[in-house]
Tab-separated table of C-alpha atoms in Angstrom:
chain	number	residue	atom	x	y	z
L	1	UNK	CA	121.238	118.705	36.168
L	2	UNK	CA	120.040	118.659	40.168
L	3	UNK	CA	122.033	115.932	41.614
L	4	UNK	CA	120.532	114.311	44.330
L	5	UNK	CA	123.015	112.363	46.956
L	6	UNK	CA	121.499	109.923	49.431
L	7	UNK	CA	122.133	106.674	51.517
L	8	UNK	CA	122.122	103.842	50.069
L	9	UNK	CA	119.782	101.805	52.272
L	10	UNK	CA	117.837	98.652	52.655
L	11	UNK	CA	114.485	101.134	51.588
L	12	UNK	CA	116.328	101.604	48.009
L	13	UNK	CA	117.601	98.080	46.826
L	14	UNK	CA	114.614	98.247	44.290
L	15	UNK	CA	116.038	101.510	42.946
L	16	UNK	CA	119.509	100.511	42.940
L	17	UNK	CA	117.605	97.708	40.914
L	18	UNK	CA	116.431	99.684	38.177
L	19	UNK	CA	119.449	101.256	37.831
L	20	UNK	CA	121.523	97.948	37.180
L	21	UNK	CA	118.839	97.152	34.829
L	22	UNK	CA	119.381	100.257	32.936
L	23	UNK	CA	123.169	100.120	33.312
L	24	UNK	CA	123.016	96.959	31.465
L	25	UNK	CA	120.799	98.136	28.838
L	26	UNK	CA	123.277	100.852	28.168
L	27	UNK	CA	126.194	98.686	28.288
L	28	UNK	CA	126.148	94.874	28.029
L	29	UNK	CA	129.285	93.606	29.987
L	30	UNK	CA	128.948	93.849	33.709
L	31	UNK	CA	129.468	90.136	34.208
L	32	UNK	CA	126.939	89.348	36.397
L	33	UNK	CA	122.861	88.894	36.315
L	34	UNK	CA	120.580	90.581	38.087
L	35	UNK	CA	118.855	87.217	39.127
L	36	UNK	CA	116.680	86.191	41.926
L	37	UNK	CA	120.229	85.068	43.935
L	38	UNK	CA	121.596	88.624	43.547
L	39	UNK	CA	118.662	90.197	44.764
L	40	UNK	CA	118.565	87.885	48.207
L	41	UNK	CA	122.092	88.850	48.509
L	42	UNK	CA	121.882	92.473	48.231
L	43	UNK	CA	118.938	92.202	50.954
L	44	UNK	CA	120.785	89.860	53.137
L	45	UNK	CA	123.455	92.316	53.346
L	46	UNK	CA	121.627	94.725	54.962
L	47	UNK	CA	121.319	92.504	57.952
L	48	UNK	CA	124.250	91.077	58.094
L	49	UNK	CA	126.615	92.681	60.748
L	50	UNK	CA	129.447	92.184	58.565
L	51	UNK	CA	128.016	94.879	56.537
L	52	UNK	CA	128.279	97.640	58.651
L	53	UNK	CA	131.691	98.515	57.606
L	54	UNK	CA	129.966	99.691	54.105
L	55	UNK	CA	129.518	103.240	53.028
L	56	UNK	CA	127.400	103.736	49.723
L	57	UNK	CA	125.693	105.796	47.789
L	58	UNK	CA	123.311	106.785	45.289
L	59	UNK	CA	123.024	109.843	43.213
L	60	UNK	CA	119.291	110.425	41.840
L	61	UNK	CA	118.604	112.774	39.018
L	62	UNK	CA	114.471	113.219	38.509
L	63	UNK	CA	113.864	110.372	40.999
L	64	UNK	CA	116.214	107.869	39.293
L	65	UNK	CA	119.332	106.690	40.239
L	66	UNK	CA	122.246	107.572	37.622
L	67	UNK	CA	125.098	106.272	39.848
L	68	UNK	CA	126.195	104.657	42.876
L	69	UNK	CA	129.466	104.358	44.873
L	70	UNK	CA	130.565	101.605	47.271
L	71	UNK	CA	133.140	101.580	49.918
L	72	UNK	CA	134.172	99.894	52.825
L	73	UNK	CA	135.799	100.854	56.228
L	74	UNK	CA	139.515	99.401	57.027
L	75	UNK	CA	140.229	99.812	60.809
L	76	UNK	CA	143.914	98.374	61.806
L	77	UNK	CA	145.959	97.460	64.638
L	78	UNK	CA	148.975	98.383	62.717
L	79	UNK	CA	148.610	102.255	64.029
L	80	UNK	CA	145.405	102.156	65.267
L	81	UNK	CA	143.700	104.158	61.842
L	82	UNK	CA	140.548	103.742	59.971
L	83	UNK	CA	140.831	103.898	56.187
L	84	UNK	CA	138.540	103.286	53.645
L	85	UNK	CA	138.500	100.964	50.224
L	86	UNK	CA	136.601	102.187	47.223
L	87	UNK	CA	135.060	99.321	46.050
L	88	UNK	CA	133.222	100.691	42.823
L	89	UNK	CA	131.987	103.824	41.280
L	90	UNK	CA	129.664	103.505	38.375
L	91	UNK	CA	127.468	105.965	36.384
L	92	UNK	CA	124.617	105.513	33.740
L	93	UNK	CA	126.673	105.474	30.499
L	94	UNK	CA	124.062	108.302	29.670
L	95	UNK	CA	124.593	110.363	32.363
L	96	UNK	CA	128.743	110.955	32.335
L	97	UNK	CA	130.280	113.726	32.443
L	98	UNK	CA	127.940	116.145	34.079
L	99	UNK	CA	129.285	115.934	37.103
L	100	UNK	CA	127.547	112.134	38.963
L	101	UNK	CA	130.670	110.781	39.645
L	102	UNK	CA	132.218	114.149	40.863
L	103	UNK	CA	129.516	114.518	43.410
L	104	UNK	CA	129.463	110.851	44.157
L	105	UNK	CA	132.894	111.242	44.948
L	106	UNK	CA	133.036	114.388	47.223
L	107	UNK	CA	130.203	113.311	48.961
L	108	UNK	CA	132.175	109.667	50.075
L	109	UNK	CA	135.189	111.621	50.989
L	110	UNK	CA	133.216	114.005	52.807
L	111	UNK	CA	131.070	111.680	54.719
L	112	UNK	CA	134.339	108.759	55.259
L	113	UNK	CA	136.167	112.468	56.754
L	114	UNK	CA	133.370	113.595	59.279
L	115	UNK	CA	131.323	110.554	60.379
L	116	UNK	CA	134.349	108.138	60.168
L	117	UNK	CA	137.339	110.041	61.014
L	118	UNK	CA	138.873	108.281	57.681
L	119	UNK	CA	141.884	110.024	56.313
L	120	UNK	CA	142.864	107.850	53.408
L	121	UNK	CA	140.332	106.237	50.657
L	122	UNK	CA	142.205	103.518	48.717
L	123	UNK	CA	140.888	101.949	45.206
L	124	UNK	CA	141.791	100.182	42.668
L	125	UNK	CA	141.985	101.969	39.157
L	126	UNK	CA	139.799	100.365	36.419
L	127	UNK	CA	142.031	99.957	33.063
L	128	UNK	CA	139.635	101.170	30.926
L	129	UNK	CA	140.251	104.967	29.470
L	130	UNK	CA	137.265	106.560	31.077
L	131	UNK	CA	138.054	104.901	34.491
L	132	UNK	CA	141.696	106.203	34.277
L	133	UNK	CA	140.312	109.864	33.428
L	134	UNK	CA	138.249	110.144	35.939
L	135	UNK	CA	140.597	108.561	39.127
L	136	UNK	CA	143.832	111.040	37.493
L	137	UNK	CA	140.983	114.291	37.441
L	138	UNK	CA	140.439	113.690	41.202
L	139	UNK	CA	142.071	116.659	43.793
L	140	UNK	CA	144.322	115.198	46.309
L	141	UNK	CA	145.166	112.443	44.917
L	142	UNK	CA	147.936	110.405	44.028
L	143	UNK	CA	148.547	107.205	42.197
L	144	UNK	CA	150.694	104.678	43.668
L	145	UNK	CA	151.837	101.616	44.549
L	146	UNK	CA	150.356	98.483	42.878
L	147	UNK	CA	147.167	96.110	43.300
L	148	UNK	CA	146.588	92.621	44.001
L	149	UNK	CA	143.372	90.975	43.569
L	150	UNK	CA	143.615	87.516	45.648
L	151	UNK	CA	141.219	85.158	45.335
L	152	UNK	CA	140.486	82.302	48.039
């Protein structure tokens, strides 16, 4: 399988498009619709300055996109670092385990560690069992501490 990392940029919303479509036709419990609101949000936030903190990407395989990954950059006053919050991984149910989220993966770390200067990615580990494979199979790291999700 040729792997194909790139960008994910305003130019691609309408492939990252298909591939929610086709995420949900795989599996039916994402929780959210790909409606007419979505869409103007996921354009919006291309222009939005807010957004400039975000890192993603897309993985194509023949010209479709099996997989994206979405992070976010954390600068701090407490020491004066940049790190980085993985916000959500996902892969085609049809097209895990040969390697997507792998490459997805090195790719972030590799881009957050060169363009960034990022030394730390933190995330939040799904509880399902493939979720919790996947985050224990990654090199350097380590599970720890606990999450909070707050909402406001």
């Amino acid at each position: 399988m040729n792997i194909k990392i790139e960008p994910y940029t305003k130019e691609r919303i309408e492939d990252v498009l298909a591939f929610e479509r086709n995420l949900r036709k795989e599996e039916d419990f994402w929780g959210w619709e790909i409606d007419a609101a979505y869409k103007e949000a996921v354009r919006n936030s291309f222009e939005n300055p807010l957004f400039r903190a975000s890192v993603s990407y897309i993985a194509y395989v023949d010209g479709c996109v099996v997989g994206r990954i979405d992070s976010c950059l954390i600068p701090s006053h407490f020491d004066g670092s940049v790190k980085a919050y993985l916000d959500w991984i996902c892969v085609l149910k049809s097209s895990r385990h040969m390697g997507v989220a792998q490459a997805l993966m090195t790719h972030l770390r590799k881009e957050l560690k060169e363009q960034y200067h990022v030394d730390t990615l933190i995330g939040l580990i799904a509880g399902n069992p493939e979720a919790q494979h996947f985050y224990r199979s990654l090199s350097n790291a380590l599970i720890r501490d606990e999450g909070i999700w707050i909402d406001l």
